[in-house]
Amino acid sequence: MDDTGVASLPGTGATARSMSARWYRALRLVFRNRLFAVGVLILLPLIVMAVGVSSLTSYDPTTINTSIKLQAPSLNHPFGTDEYGRDLFARVLHGSQISLRVAAAATIVMAVLGIVLGCLAGFYRVADAVISRIGDALLNFPGLIVGIMVMAALGQSERNVVLSMVIMYTPRIVRVVRASVIEVKTIDFVDAARVIGASDLRILASDILPHTIAPLVVQVTFGFAWAILVESGLSFLGLGTPPPAPSWGNIISDGREFIRTAPWIMVFPGLMISLAVMGLNLMGDGLRDILDPRLRNAARRIETSVG
Amino acid sequence: MWTYILRRLLAFIPTVFISVTLIFVFTRLLPGNPVWALIGDQSVSADKIDEVVRQMGYDRPIWVQYLEWLPRIFVGDFGYSVFYKEAVFDVIVGRFPVTFNLAILSLIVTVVVAVPIGIIAATRQNSWIDNFSMATTTIWISLPSFWLGFLFIIFFSVVLRWFPSSGYREMSFGFDAWFSRLVLPVLSLSLAHIALLVRMTRSSMLDVLGNEYIVTARAKGLSEHKVVYKHALRNAFVSIITVIGLIFALNLGGSIIIENVYALPGLGQLVATAALRRDYAIIEGSMLYFILVALLVNLAIDISYTLINPRIRYG
């Protein structure tokens, strides 16, 4: 197996043509991994549905029509209707937009923050003392309790859900980035860069950062899966995305009163969550096998579980 | 060995200190502070607000508040809940047995099921048990536990009528009443963790089985049984026990959600209700309690290493 996929990180002034050839080779390498390919196959339809929701259903997810309330799945309403007669197919599809958007926003913010703090912690001892201590303390709190606290203090909104997820998960990304910064900074080329007078910032950006990308990408993929689970968990507790926005967790939460009479309300959104999370977990496993073969054990999987 | 344990105990102090301080920072420095939570939606005059602030001592410098708060929590004085009209510590202690039962039972089920499967998967690679467990672990850790809980209620309570769908009975009501109400919660909490522990056990067994001393043990004619259970397992157990400690912490965290699915009156339900009502005293107290239990478990795990693996004693 060639390793050009790993080496072909963008940069180094290649021509447009050889760049696209590199990307093509990288893609082929990545998709040759079965786990990754299956993960993409599971996730892609969900994203397509979230993006193209308006062409897939003409029902509005919040329109109330009590004359058709609590109907079982039928041709007209493939996922049935809820206690207000809202079409659940429309709600679940719109929900995928909300849930994926919130999770993606959180993932992006924690990735950026994780890189910055991870580089600082890995590069400067003083920063490390502060960042890692606080990060470890945050990670010691069981389950969603930190997120619950933040949501209780700040109130329910999409932004606050993102914020509480960032507080809970960023320390894990920091750990991963920090570990690879520490590993790389002892290698000779960093000393060489310093000898020719490169600044800390330049060393970090051009010599160290590229080496943190592989573990970062893996951890961020698991972080995305984690964020989807956490969004649904917080919403289920009534501390997530504010209703009546049909996030997946909110729909399940709506359905709990009707668990005996209308179980379909909660079955479909739960399936969507499971599929999205499974797709991302498989992609993460695949990426880890491709990018980071040394870390093929299950240890870091434990960190993606919400419990 | 004793120096090691002493060193762990000393390292434990700053950890507790930082975590506890973090809780103070969260509850005092985030916007929506406890005063507003108390006042709620009532329209009150600025004087009244000042009065509440003074009564609660929030007008003093933050470090004075901190210095007064810190020693109190170590003697179990977590404040008073206006919602429960009771000391926070008493409310929490009354609720903890439910959460503890759930977490411990779940842990036992997880270990009893997962460790043997993991060992078999490692010793018989590519057997059906190995393939099946590896193929399904990703599924189990991807299901939201609360959704799984509801599916169990639909299937086992509503359709089959095997178990009650919610509530809690103490053991004094009889073993059956207690046990039947915990079966589904424990099951919903355990499945994902079983998957994790199977993977962990399998990979650490495989690591150990690849060592040269295992080849030696086989070469000198020990039975496969002795090689696996006496030589390999004992060493693999060092990493397995870390995961077991982690799983106990995951169970505590997971109980927050599961207790709300099955209406179990434990700490998790307490926290969620308190968060909805913005009952800061209870939230703060529960966070303290959760973190102290989690940290103590970590400490116990660290110390138990020395008992399993003598090499760490001087490490």
XYZ file of N, CA, C and O in Angstrom, chain A residues 148-155, chain B residues 23-40 56 58 69 78-84 88 92 270-271 273-288:
224
model
N -25.044 20.217 31.527
C -26.302 20.513 32.209
C -26.180 21.806 33.004
O -27.045 22.678 32.959
N -25.062 21.924 33.701
C -24.793 23.131 34.483
C -24.789 24.376 33.582
O -25.444 25.384 33.886
N -24.052 24.275 32.471
C -23.954 25.426 31.572
C -25.319 25.798 30.995
O -25.699 26.971 30.953
N -26.076 24.783 30.595
C -27.392 25.061 30.026
C -28.326 25.669 31.062
O -29.136 26.536 30.750
N -28.220 25.185 32.315
C -29.079 25.739 33.360
C -28.748 27.209 33.597
O -29.631 28.030 33.801
N -27.460 27.536 33.552
C -27.059 28.913 33.825
C -27.396 29.831 32.659
O -27.880 30.935 32.861
N -27.157 29.372 31.442
C -27.268 30.278 30.296
C -28.624 30.219 29.599
O -28.954 31.113 28.843
N -29.385 29.157 29.841
C -30.682 29.052 29.192
C -30.591 28.315 27.869
O -29.512 28.166 27.294
N -16.075 24.064 39.871
C -17.516 24.108 40.147
C -17.909 25.494 40.665
O -18.920 26.058 40.238
N -17.075 26.037 41.537
C -17.353 27.380 42.057
C -17.391 28.387 40.911
O -18.296 29.208 40.810
N -16.402 28.285 40.029
C -16.341 29.208 38.900
C -17.600 29.083 38.039
O -18.218 30.077 37.657
N -17.990 27.836 37.781
C -19.178 27.621 36.948
C -20.418 28.245 37.564
O -21.189 28.924 36.906
N -20.626 27.987 38.864
C -21.883 28.441 39.442
C -21.889 29.929 39.743
O -22.948 30.539 39.764
N -20.723 30.534 39.981
C -20.734 31.952 40.353
C -20.476 32.881 39.184
O -20.961 33.989 39.154
N -19.665 32.452 38.239
C -19.227 33.407 37.232
C -20.010 33.351 35.925
O -19.936 34.259 35.121
N -20.761 32.279 35.715
C -21.587 32.274 34.518
C -22.691 33.297 34.704
O -23.118 33.541 35.832
N -23.172 33.895 33.605
C -24.264 34.877 33.723
C -25.427 34.342 34.578
O -25.178 33.957 35.673
N -26.618 34.292 34.150
C -27.765 33.766 34.888
C -27.433 33.290 36.288
O -27.418 32.090 36.544
N -27.100 34.201 37.229
C -26.603 33.736 38.518
C -27.732 33.333 39.464
O -28.907 33.548 39.187
N -27.371 32.714 40.594
C -28.376 32.156 41.493
C -29.421 33.155 41.963
O -30.561 32.766 42.238
N -29.054 34.424 42.047
C -30.033 35.400 42.518
C -31.202 35.485 41.551
O -32.373 35.411 41.930
N -30.871 35.586 40.278
C -31.922 35.666 39.269
C -32.736 34.393 39.232
O -33.949 34.429 39.016
N -32.082 33.271 39.489
C -32.821 32.012 39.503
C -33.844 32.022 40.626
O -34.949 31.502 40.487
N -33.484 32.615 41.754
C -34.407 32.670 42.885
C -35.573 33.606 42.595
O -36.725 33.301 42.896
N -35.241 34.751 42.024
C -36.282 35.740 41.759
C -37.194 35.270 40.640
O -38.403 35.473 40.680
N -36.611 34.590 39.663
C -37.412 34.018 38.583
C -38.087 35.100 37.773
O -37.487 36.129 37.478
N -27.669 36.702 50.395
C -26.927 35.535 49.929
C -25.426 35.779 49.944
O -24.649 34.878 49.666
N -23.690 37.721 47.974
C -23.071 37.869 46.660
C -22.529 39.270 46.418
O -21.981 39.546 45.352
N -16.611 29.607 51.097
C -17.318 28.458 50.519
C -16.480 27.184 50.625
O -16.980 26.110 50.952
N -23.253 21.776 51.884
C -23.416 22.182 50.487
C -24.487 23.262 50.348
O -24.916 23.574 49.258
N -24.952 23.808 51.463
C -25.972 24.848 51.374
C -27.374 24.295 51.581
O -27.548 23.138 51.999
N -28.352 25.126 51.264
C -29.736 24.819 51.581
C -30.562 24.991 50.319
O -30.390 25.959 49.570
N -31.442 24.054 50.027
C -32.274 24.176 48.832
C -33.623 24.773 49.192
O -34.361 24.205 50.000
N -33.928 25.916 48.582
C -35.233 26.524 48.861
C -36.367 25.699 48.274
O -37.505 25.774 48.727
N -36.045 24.906 47.248
C -37.100 24.114 46.620
C -37.461 22.906 47.467
O -38.619 22.524 47.561
N -36.458 22.293 48.099
C -36.730 21.096 48.905
C -36.887 21.430 50.380
O -37.245 20.583 51.167
N -28.916 20.666 51.276
C -28.613 20.028 50.000
C -27.965 18.657 50.209
O -28.298 17.683 49.537
N -29.163 15.023 48.695
C -28.303 14.208 47.829
C -28.073 12.826 48.426
O -28.206 11.803 47.742
N -32.539 14.077 40.062
C -32.440 15.279 40.892
C -31.758 16.413 40.131
O -32.251 17.542 40.096
N -30.632 16.093 39.498
C -29.875 17.115 38.778
C -30.692 17.688 37.627
O -30.753 18.907 37.433
N -33.934 17.772 37.168
C -35.023 18.611 37.662
C -34.487 19.938 38.168
O -35.051 20.997 37.890
N -33.388 19.872 38.923
C -32.803 21.099 39.461
C -32.381 22.036 38.339
O -32.561 23.249 38.430
N -31.831 21.460 37.252
C -31.387 22.299 36.143
C -32.578 22.993 35.499
O -32.499 24.163 35.133
N -33.690 22.287 35.364
C -34.869 22.896 34.746
C -35.409 24.026 35.615
O -35.896 25.028 35.116
N -35.322 23.862 36.950
C -35.820 24.895 37.851
C -34.741 25.904 38.218
O -34.990 26.810 38.994
N -33.550 25.697 37.743
C -32.386 26.515 38.080
C -32.187 26.577 39.588
O -31.971 27.639 40.160
N -32.263 25.422 40.214
C -32.019 25.307 41.648
C -30.502 25.148 41.838
O -29.972 24.040 41.896
N -29.813 26.285 41.929
C -28.353 26.267 41.922
C -27.750 25.479 43.066
O -26.721 24.834 42.902
N -28.382 25.565 44.243
C -27.811 24.869 45.401
C -27.720 23.373 45.116
O -26.706 22.732 45.394
N -28.787 22.823 44.541
C -28.805 21.386 44.247
C -27.827 21.049 43.124
O -27.095 20.056 43.199
N -27.800 21.874 42.075
C -26.884 21.590 40.958
C -25.447 21.575 41.456
O -24.676 20.645 41.190
N -25.098 22.605 42.235
C -23.740 22.707 42.740
C -23.409 21.517 43.632
O -22.364 20.874 43.479
N -24.326 21.195 44.534
C -24.101 20.077 45.450
C -23.950 18.759 44.713
O -23.056 17.958 45.009
N -24.798 18.528 43.700
C -24.718 17.257 42.973
C -23.416 17.167 42.188
O -22.803 16.096 42.101
N -23.012 18.331 41.610
C -21.741 18.306 40.883
C -20.605 17.938 41.830
O -19.738 17.132 41.486
N -20.613 18.533 43.013
C -19.581 18.214 44.000
C -19.594 16.729 44.330
O -18.560 16.066 44.361
